[in-house]
Short mmCIF file of N, CA and C in Angstrom, two decimals:
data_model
loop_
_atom_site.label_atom_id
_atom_site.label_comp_id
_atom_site.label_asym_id
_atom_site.label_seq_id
_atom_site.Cartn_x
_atom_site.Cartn_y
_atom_site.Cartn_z
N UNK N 1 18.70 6.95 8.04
CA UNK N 1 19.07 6.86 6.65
C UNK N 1 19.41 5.42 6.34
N UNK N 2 18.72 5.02 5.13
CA UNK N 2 19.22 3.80 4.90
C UNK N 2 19.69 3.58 3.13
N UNK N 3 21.14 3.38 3.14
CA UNK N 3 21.92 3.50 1.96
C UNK N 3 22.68 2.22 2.17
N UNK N 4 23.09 2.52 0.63
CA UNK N 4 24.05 0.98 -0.06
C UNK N 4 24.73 1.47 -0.85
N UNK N 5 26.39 1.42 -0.38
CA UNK N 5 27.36 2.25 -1.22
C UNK N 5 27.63 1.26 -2.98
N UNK N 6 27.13 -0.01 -2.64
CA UNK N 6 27.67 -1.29 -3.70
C UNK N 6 26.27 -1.39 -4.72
N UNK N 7 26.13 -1.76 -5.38
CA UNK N 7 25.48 -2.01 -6.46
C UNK N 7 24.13 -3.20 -5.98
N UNK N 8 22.81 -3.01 -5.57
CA UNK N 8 21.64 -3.90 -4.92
C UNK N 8 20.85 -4.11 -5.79
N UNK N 9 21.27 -5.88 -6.37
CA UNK N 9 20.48 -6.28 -7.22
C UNK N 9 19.63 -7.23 -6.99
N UNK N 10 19.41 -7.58 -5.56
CA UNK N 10 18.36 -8.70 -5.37
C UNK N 10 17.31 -8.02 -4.25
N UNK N 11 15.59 -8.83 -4.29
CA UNK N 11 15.19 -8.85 -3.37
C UNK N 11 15.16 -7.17 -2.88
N UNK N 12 15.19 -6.86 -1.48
CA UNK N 12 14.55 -5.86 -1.32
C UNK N 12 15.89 -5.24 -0.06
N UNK N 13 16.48 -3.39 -0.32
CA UNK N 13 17.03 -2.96 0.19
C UNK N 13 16.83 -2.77 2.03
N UNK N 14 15.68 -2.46 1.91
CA UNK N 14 14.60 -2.18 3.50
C UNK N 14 13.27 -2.64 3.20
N UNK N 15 12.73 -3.72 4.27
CA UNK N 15 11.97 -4.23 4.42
C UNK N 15 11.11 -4.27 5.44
N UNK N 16 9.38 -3.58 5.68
CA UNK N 16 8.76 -4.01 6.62
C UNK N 16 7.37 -4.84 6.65
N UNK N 17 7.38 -5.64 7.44
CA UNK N 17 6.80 -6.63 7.61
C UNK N 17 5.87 -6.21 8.74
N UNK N 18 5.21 -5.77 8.45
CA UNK N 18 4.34 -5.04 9.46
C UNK N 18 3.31 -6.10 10.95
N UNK N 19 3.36 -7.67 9.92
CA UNK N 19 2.79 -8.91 10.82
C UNK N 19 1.46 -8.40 12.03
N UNK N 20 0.53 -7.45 11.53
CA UNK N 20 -0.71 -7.33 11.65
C UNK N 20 -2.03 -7.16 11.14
N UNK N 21 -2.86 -7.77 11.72
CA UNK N 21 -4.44 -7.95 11.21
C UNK N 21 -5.01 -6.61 11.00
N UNK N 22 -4.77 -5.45 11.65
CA UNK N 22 -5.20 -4.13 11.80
C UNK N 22 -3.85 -2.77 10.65
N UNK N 23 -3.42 -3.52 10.23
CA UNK N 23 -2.69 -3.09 9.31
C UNK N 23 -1.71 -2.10 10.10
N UNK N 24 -1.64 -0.93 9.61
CA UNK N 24 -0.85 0.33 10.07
C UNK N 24 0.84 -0.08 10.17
N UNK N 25 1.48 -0.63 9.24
CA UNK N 25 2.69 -1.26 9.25
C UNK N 25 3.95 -0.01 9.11
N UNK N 26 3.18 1.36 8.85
CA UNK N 26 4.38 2.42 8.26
C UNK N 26 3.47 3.81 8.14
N UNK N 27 3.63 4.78 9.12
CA UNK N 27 3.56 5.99 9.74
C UNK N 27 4.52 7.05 9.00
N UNK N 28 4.01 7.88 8.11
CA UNK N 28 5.01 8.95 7.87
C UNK N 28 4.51 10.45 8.18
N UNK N 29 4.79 10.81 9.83
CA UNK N 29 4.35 11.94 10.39
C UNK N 29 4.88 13.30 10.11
N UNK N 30 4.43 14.20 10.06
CA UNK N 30 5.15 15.30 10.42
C UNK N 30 4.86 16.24 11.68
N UNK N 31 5.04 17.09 12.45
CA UNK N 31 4.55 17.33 13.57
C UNK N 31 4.88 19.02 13.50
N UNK N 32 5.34 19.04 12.58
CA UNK N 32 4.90 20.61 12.51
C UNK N 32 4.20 21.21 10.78
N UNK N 33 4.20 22.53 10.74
CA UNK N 33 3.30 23.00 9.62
C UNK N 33 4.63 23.15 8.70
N UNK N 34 4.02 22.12 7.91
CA UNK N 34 4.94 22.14 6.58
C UNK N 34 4.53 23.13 5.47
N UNK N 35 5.75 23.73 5.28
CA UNK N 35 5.65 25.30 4.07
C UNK N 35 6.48 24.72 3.02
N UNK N 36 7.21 23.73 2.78
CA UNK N 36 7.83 23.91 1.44
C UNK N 36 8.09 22.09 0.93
N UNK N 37 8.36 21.98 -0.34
CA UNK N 37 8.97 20.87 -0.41
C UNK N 37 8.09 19.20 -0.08
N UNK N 38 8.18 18.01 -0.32
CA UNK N 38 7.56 16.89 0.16
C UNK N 38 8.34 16.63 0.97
N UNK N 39 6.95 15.69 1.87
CA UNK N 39 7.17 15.03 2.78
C UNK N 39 7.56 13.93 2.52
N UNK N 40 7.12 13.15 1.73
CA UNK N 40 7.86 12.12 0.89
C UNK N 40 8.18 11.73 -0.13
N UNK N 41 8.98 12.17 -1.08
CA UNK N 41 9.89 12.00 -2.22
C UNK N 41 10.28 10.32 -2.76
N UNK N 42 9.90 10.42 -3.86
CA UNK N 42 10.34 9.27 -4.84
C UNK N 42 11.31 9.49 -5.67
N UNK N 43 12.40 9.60 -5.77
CA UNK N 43 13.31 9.39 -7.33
C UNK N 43 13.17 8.56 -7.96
N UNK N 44 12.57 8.34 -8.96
CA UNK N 44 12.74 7.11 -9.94
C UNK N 44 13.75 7.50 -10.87
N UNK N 45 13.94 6.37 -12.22
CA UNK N 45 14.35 5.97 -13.17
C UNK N 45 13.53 6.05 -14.31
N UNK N 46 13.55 7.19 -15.36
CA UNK N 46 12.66 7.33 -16.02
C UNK N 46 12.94 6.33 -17.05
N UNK N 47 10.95 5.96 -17.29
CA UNK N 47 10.88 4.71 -18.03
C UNK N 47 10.44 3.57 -17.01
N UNK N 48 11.05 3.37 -15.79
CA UNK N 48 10.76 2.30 -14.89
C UNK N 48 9.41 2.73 -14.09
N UNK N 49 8.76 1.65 -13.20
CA UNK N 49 8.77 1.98 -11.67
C UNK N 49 8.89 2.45 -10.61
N UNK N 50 8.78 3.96 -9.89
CA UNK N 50 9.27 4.19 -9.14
C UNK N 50 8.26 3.84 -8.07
N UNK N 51 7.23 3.37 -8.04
CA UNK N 51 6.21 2.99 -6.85
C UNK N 51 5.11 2.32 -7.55
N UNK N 52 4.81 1.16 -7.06
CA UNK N 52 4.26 -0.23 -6.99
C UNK N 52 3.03 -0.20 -5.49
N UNK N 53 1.80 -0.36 -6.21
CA UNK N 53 0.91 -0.61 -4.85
C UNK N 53 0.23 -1.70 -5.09
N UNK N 54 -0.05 -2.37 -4.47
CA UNK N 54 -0.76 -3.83 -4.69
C UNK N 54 -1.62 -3.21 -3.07
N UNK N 55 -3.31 -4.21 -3.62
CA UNK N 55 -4.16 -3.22 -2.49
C UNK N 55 -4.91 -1.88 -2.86
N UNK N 56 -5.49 -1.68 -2.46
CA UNK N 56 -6.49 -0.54 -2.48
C UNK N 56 -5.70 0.73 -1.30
N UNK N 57 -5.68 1.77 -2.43
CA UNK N 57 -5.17 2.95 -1.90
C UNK N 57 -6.17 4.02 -1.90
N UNK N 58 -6.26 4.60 -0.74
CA UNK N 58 -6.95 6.01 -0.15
C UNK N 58 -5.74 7.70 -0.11
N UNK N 59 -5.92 8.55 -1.28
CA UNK N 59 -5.80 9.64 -0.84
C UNK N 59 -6.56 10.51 -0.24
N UNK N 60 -6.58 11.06 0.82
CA UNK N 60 -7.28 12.05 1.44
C UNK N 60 -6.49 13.21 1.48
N UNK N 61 -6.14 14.04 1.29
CA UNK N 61 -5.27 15.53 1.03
C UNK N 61 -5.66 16.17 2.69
N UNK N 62 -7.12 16.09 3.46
CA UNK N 62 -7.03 16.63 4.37
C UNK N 62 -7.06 17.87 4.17
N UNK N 63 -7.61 18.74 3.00
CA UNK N 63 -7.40 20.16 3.22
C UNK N 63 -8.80 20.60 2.36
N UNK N 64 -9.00 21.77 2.82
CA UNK N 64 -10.13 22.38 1.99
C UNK N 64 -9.99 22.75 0.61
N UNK N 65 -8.33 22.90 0.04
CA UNK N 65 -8.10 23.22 -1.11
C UNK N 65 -7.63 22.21 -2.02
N UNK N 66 -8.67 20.86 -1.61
CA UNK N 66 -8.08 19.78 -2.35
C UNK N 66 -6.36 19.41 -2.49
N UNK N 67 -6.36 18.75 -3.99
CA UNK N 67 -4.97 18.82 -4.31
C UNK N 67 -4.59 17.28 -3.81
N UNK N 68 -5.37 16.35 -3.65
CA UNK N 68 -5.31 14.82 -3.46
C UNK N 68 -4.33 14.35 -4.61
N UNK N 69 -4.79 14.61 -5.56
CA UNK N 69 -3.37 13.77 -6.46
C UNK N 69 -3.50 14.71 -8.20
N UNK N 70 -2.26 14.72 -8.02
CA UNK N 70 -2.05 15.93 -9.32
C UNK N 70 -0.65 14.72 -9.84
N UNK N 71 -0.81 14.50 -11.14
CA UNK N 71 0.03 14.46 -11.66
C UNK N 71 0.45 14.95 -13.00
N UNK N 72 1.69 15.20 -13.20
CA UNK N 72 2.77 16.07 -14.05
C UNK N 72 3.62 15.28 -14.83
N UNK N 73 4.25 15.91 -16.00
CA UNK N 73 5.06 15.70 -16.39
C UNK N 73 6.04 16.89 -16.47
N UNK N 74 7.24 16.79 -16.12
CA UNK N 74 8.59 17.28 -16.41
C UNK N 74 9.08 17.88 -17.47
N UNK N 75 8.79 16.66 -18.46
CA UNK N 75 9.68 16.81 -20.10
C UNK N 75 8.47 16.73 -20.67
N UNK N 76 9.02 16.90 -21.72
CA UNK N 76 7.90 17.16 -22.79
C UNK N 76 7.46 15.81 -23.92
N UNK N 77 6.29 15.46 -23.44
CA UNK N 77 5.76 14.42 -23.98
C UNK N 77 5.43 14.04 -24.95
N UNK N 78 6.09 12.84 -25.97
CA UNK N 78 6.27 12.48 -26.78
C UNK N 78 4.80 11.53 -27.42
N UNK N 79 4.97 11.04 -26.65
CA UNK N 79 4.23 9.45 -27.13
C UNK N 79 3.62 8.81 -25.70
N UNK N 80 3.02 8.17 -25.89
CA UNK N 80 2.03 6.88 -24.56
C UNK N 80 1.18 7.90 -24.23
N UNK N 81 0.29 7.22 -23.02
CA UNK N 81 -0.20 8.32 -22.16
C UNK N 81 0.11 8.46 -20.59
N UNK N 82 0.09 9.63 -20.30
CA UNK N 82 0.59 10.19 -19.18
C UNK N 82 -0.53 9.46 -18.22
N UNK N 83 -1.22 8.75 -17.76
CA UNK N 83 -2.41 8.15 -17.35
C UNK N 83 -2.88 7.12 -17.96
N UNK N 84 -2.16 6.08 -17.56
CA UNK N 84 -3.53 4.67 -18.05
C UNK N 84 -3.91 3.72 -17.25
N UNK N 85 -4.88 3.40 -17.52
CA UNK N 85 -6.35 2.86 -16.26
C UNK N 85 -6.58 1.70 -17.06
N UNK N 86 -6.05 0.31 -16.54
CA UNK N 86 -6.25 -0.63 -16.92
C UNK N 86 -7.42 -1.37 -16.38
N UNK N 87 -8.63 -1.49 -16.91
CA UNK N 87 -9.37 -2.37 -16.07
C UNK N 87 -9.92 -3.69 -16.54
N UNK N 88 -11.53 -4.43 -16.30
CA UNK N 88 -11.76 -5.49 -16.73
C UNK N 88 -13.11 -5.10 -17.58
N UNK N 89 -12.93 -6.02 -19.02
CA UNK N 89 -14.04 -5.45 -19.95
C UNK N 89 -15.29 -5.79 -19.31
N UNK N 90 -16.46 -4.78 -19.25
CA UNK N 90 -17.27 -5.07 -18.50
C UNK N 90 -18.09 -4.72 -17.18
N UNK N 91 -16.39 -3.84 -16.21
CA UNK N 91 -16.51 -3.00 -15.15
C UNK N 91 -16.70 -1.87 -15.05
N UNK N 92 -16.29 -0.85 -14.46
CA UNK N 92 -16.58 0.26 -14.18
C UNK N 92 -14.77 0.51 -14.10
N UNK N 93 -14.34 1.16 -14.28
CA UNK N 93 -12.70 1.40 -14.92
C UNK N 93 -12.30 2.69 -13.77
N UNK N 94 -13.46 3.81 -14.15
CA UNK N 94 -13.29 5.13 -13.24
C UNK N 94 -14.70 5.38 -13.16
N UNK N 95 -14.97 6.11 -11.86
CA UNK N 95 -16.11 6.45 -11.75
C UNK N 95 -16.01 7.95 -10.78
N UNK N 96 -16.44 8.88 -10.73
CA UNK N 96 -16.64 10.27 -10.68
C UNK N 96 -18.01 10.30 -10.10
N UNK N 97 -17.81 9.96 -8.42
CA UNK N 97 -19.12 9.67 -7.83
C UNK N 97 -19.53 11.62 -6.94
N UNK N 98 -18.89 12.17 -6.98
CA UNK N 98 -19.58 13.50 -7.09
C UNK N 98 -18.14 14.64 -7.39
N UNK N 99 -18.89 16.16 -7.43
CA UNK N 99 -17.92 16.93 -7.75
C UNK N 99 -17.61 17.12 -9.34
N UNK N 100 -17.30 18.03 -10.10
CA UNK N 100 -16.89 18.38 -11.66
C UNK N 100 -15.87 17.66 -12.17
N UNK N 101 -16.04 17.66 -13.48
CA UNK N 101 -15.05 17.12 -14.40
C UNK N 101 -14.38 18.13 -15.36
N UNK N 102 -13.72 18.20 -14.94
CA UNK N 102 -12.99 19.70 -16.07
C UNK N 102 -11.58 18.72 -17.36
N UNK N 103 -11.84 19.18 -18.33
CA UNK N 103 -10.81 18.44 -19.47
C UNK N 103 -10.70 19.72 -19.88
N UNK N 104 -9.00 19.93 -20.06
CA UNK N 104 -8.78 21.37 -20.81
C UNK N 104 -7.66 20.48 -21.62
N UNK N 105 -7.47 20.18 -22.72
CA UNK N 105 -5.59 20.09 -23.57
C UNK N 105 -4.79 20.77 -23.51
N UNK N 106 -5.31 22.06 -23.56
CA UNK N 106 -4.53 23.09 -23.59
C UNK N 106 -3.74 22.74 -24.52
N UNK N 107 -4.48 22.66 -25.93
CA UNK N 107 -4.23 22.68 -26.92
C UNK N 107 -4.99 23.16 -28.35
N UNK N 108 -4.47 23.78 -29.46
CA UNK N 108 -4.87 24.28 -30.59
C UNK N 108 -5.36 22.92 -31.13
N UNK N 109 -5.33 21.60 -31.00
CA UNK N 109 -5.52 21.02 -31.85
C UNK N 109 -6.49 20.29 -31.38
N UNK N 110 -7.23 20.67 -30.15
CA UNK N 110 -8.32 20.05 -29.70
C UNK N 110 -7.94 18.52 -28.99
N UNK N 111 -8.75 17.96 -28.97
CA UNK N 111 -8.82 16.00 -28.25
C UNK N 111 -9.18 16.13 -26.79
N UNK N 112 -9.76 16.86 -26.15
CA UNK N 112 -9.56 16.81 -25.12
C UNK N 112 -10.23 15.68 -24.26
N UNK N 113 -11.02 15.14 -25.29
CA UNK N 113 -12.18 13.84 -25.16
C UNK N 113 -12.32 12.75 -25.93
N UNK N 114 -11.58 11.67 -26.01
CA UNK N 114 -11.58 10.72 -27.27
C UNK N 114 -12.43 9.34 -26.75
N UNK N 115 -13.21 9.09 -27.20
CA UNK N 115 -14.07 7.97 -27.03
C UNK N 115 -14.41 6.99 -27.84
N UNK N 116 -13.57 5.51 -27.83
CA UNK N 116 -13.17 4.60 -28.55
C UNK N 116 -13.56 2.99 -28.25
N UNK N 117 -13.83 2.34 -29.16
CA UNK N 117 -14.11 0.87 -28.77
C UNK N 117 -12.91 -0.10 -29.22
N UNK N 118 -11.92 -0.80 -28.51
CA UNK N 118 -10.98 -1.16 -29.26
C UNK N 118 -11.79 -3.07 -30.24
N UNK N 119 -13.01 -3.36 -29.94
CA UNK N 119 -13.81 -4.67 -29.59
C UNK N 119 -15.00 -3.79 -30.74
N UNK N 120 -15.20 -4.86 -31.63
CA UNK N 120 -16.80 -4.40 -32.73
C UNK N 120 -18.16 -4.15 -31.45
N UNK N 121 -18.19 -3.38 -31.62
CA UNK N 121 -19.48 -3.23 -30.57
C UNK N 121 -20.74 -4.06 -31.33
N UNK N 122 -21.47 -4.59 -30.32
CA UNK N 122 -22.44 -5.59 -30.92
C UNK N 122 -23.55 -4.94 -30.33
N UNK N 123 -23.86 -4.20 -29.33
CA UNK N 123 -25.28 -3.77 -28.22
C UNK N 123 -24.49 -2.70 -27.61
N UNK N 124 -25.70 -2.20 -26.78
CA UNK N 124 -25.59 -1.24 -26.42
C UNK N 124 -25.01 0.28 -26.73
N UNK N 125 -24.91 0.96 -25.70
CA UNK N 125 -24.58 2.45 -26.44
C UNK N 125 -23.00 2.06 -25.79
N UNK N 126 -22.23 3.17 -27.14
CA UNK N 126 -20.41 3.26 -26.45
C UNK N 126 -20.61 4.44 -25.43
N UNK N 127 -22.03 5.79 -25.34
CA UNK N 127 -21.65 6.96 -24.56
C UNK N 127 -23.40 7.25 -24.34
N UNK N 128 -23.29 7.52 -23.46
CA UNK N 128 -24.81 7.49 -22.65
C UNK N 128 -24.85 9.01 -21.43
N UNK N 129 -25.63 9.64 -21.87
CA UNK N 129 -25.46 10.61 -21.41
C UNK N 129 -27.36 10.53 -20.06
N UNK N 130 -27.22 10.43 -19.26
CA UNK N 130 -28.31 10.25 -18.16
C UNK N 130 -28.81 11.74 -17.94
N UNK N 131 -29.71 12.48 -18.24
CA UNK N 131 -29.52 13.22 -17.43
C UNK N 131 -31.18 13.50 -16.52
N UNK N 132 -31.69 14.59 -16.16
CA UNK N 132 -33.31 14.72 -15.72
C UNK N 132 -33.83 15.98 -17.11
N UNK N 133 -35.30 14.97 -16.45
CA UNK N 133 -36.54 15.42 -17.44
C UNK N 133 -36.36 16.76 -17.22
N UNK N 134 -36.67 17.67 -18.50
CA UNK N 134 -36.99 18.85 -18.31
C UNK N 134 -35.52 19.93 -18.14
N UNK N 135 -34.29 19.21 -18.45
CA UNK N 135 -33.04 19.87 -18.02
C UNK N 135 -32.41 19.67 -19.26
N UNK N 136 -31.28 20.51 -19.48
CA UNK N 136 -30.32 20.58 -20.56
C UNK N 136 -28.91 18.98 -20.59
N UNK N 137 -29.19 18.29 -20.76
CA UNK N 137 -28.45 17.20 -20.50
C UNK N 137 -26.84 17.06 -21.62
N UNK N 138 -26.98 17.76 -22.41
CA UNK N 138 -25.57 17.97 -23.42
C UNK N 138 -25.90 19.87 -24.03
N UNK N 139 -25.23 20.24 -23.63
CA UNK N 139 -25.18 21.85 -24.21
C UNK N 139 -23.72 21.67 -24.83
N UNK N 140 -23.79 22.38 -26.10
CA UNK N 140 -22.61 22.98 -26.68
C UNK N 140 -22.83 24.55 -26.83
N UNK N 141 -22.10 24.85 -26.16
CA UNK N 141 -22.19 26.40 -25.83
C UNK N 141 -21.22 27.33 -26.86
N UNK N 142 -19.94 26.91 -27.76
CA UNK N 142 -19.53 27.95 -28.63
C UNK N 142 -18.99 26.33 -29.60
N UNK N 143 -18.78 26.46 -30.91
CA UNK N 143 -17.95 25.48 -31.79
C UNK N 143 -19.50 25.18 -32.37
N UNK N 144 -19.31 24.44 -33.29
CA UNK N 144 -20.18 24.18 -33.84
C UNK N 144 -20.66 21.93 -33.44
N UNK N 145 -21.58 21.73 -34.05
CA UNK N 145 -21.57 20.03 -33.91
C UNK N 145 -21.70 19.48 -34.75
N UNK N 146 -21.04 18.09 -35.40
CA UNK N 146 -20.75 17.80 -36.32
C UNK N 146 -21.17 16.17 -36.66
N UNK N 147 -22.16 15.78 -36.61
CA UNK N 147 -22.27 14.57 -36.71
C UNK N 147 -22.14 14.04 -38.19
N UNK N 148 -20.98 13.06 -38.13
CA UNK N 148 -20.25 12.39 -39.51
C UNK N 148 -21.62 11.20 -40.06
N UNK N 149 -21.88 10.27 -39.25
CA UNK N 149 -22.86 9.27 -40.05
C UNK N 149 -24.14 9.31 -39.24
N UNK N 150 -25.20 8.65 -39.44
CA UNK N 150 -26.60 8.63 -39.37
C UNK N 150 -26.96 8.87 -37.59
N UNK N 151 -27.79 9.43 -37.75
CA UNK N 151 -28.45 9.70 -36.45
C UNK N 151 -29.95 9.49 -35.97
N UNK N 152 -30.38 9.02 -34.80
CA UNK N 152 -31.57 9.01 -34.57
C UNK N 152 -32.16 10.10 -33.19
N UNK N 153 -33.20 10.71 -33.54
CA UNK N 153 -33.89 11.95 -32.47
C UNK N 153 -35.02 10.97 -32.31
N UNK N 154 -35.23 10.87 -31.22
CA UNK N 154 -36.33 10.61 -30.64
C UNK N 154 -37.04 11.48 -29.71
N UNK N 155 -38.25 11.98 -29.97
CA UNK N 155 -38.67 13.31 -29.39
C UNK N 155 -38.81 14.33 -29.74
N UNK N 156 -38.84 15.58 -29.58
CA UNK N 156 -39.04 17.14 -30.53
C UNK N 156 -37.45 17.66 -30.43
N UNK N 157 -37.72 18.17 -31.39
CA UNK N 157 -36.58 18.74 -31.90
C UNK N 157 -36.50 19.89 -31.77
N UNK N 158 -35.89 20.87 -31.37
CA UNK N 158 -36.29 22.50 -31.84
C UNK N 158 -35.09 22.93 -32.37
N UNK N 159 -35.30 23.18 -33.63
CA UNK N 159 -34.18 24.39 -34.34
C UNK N 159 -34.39 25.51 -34.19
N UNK N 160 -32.76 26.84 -33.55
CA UNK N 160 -33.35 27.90 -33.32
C UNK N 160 -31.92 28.95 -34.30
N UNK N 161 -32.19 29.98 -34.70
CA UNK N 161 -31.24 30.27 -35.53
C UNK N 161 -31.64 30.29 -37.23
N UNK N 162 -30.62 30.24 -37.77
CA UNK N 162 -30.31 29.75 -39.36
C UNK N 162 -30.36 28.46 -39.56
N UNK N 163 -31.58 28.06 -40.05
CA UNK N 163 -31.83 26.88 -40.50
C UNK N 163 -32.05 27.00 -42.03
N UNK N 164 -31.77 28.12 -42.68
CA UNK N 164 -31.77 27.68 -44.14
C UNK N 164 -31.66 26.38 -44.62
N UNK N 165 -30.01 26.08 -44.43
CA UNK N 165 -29.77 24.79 -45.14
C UNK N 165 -30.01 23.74 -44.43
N UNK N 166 -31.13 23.32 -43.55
CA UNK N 166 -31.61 22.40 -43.06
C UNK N 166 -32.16 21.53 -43.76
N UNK N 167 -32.18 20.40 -43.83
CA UNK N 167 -32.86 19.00 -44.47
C UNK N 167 -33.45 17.99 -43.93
N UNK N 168 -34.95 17.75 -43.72
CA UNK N 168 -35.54 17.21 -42.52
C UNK N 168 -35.99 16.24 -43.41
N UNK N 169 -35.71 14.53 -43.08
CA UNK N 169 -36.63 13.75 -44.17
C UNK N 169 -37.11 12.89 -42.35
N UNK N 170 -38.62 13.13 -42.68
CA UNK N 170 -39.45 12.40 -41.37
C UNK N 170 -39.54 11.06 -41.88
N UNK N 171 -39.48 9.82 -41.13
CA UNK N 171 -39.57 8.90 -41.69
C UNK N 171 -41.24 8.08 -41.51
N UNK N 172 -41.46 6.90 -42.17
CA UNK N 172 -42.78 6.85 -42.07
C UNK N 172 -42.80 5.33 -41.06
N UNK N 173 -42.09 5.49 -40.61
CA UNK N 173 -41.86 4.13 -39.31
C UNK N 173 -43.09 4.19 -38.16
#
């Protein structure tokens, strides 16, 4: 156990200096089958910091039932976001190199997807959907779709349903 009955305002309480090329500076084992509770616990200070990584971090969960990194909130959220991913304009920010993407709000008021340019876009597309020839590459399966300003189809179109109030002007381009 390492405690400080007085008030620690400088610099660092416990310190390791691990002073190797092959890294491995801090081991947190357990040696039997853990059923309840963490293995390693953070208390923070809500509002602050409670863990700082500088470096490239690897979760591996080690289990067939996933569960690599879940995070929560406690109280009930006001304002900011519970998740933000700061990156460089230009890069790749997050990338989702295999496996599903599930977005639920679990909410009446919808958002579960907001896609924004904070910069006047000058080129390119803001949302690019890749998918293969001959496959369904965007399905909306119940809600309706709503496109607010101008659009371009390139390719056949098929309307299936109630197309009464449909309005097709072909252009002569």
């Amino acid at each position: 156990e390492i405690s400080n009955s007085t008030q620690y305002t400088s610099d660092f309480l416990a310190k390791i200096t691990a002073n190797s090329v092959n890294g491995k500076g801090l081991l947190i084992n357990n040696d039997q089958t853990q059923t309840t509770d963490e293995l390693v616990r953070i208390d923070g200070t809500a509002g602050k910091t409670a863990l700082s990584i500088t470096g490239n971090t690897n979760l591996n969960p080690n289990s067939v039932s996933g569960g690599a990194l879940t995070i929560g909130n406690d109280q009930t959220q006001t304002s900011g976001e519970l998740v933000l991913i700061n990156g460089t304009p230009g890069q790749t920010t997050l990338s989702v190199g295999g496996g599903k993407t599930n977005l639920n709000p679990n909410s009446a008021a919808g958002g579960a997807l907001t896609i924004g340019n904070d910069q006047t876009q000058t080129s390119g597309d803001l949302v690019r959907i890749e998918g293969t020839n001959g496959q369904t590459a965007l399905k909306i399966s119940d809600g309706n779709l709503e496109i607010v300003r101008n659009g371009t189809i390139e390719g056949t179109l098929d309307v299936y349903g109630d197309a009464t109030a449909t309005q097709f002007i072909t252009s002569s381009d």
